[in-house]
Short mmCIF file of C-alpha atoms in Angstrom, two decimals:
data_model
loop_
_atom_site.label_atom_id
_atom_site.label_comp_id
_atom_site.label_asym_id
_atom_site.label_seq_id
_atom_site.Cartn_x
_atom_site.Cartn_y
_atom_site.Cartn_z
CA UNK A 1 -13.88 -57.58 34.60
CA UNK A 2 -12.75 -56.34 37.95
CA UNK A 3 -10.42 -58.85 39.83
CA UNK A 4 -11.85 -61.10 42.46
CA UNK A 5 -9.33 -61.43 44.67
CA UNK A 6 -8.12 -57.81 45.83
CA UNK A 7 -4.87 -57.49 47.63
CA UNK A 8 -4.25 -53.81 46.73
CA UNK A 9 -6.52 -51.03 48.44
CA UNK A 10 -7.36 -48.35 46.10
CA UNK A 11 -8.94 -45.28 45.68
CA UNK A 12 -9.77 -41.56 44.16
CA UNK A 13 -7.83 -38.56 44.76
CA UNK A 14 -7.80 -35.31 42.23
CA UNK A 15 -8.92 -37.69 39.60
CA UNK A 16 -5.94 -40.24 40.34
CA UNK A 17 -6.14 -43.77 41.87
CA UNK A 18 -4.36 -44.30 44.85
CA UNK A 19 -3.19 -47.63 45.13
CA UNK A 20 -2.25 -48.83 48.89
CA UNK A 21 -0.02 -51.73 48.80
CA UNK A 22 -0.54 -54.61 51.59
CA UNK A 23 2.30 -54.57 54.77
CA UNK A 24 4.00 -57.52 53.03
CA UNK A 25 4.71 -57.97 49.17
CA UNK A 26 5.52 -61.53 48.12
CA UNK A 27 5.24 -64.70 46.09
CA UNK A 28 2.12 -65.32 47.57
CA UNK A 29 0.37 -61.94 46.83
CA UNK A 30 2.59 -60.78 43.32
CA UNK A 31 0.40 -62.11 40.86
CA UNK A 32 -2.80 -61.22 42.72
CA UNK A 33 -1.12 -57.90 42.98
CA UNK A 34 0.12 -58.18 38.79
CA UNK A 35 -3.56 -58.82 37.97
CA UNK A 36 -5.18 -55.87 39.81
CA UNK A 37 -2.62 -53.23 38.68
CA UNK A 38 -2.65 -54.44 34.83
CA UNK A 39 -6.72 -54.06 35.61
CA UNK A 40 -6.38 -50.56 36.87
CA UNK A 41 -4.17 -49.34 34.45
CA UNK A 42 -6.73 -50.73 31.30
CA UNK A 43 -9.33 -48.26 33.62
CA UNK A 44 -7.33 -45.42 32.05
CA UNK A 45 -7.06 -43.42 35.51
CA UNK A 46 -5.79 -39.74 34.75
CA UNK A 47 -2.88 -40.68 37.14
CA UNK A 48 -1.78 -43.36 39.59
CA UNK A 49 -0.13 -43.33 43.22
CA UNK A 50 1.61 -46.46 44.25
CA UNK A 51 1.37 -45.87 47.50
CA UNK A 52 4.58 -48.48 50.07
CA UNK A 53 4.34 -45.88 52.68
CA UNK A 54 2.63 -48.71 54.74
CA UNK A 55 4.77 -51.56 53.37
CA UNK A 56 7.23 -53.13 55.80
CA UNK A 57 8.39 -55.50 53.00
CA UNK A 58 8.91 -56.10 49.11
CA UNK A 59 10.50 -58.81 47.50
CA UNK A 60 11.87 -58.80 43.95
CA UNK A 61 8.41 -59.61 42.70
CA UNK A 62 6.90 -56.85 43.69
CA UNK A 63 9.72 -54.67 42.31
CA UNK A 64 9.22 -56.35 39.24
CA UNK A 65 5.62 -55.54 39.39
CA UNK A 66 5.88 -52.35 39.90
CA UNK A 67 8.31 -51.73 36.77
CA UNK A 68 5.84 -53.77 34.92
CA UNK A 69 3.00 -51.91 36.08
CA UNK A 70 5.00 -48.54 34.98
CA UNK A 71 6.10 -50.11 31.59
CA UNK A 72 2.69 -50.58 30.94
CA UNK A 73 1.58 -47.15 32.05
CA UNK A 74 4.30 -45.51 30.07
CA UNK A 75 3.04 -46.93 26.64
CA UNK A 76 -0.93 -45.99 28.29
CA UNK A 77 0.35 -42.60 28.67
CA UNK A 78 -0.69 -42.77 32.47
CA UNK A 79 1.36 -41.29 34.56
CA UNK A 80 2.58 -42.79 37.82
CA UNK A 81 4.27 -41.97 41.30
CA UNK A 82 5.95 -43.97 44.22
CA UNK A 83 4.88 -43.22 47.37
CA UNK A 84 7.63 -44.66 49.60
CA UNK A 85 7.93 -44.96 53.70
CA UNK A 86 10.38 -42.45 54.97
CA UNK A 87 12.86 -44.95 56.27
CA UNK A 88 13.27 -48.82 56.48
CA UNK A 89 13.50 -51.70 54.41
CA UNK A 90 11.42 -50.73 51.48
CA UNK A 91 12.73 -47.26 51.43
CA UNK A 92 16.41 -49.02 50.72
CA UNK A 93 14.67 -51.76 48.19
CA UNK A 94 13.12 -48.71 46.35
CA UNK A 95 16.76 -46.89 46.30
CA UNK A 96 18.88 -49.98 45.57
CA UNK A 97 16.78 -51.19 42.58
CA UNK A 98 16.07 -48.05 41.22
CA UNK A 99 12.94 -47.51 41.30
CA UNK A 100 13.12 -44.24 42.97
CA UNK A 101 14.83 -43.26 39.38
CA UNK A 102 12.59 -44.70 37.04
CA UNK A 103 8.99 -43.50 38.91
CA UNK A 104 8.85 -40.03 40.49
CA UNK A 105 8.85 -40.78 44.14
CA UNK A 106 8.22 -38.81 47.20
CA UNK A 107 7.18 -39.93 51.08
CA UNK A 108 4.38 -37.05 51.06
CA UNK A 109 1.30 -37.97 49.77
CA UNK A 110 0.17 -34.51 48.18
CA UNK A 111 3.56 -34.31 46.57
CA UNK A 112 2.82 -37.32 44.76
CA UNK A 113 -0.65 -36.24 43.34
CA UNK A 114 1.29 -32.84 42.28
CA UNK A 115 3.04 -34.57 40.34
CA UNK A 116 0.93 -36.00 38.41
CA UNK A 117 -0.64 -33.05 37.53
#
């Protein structure tokens, strides 16, 4: 059963789902956000795009949904990009914590979807 209360835009792309994260990830949006990418990922989408190129900020939650999410896809065998904003905040939260090393992750969209090919 789909989610009813959608936080995350998504959407199809080379038979991947782009997922477009709101401008602000936090306590009150991470489980809403948990919920909808554990209910994508049971979809079985060839690929998925996280896409924070329109994120101005991410809180430890969100990181920790994110790993989650790509845990998840791992055992799935889906395989999943970062889309990150050039510069900013959430660019540095992505590079601090790492998850720039543990998801491929590029600020071009097309780059992403190649790699997921």
């Amino acid at each position: 059963m789909r989610p009813t209360s959608s936080v995350l835009h998504v959407y199809q792309a080379d038979d991947c789902d782009i997922v477009t994260f709101p401008a602000e990830v936090d306590l009150l949006n991470d489980q809403r956000i948990r919920t909808q990418l554990l209910w994508l990922l049971n979809t079985s989408p060839r690929g998925l795009v996280l896409d924070l190129s329109g994120t101005r900020f991410c809180a430890a939650c969100g990181v920790d949904a994110i790993f989650r999410a790509c845990i998840r896809a791992k055992a799935l065998g889906i395989r999943v990009g970062l889309l990150s904003p050039p510069s900013g905040p959430v660019n540095r939260v992505i590079q601090i914590t790492g998850l720039d090393r543990a998801i491929p992750t590029t600020t071009d969209r097309a780059e992403a979807l190649a790699a997921l090919r």
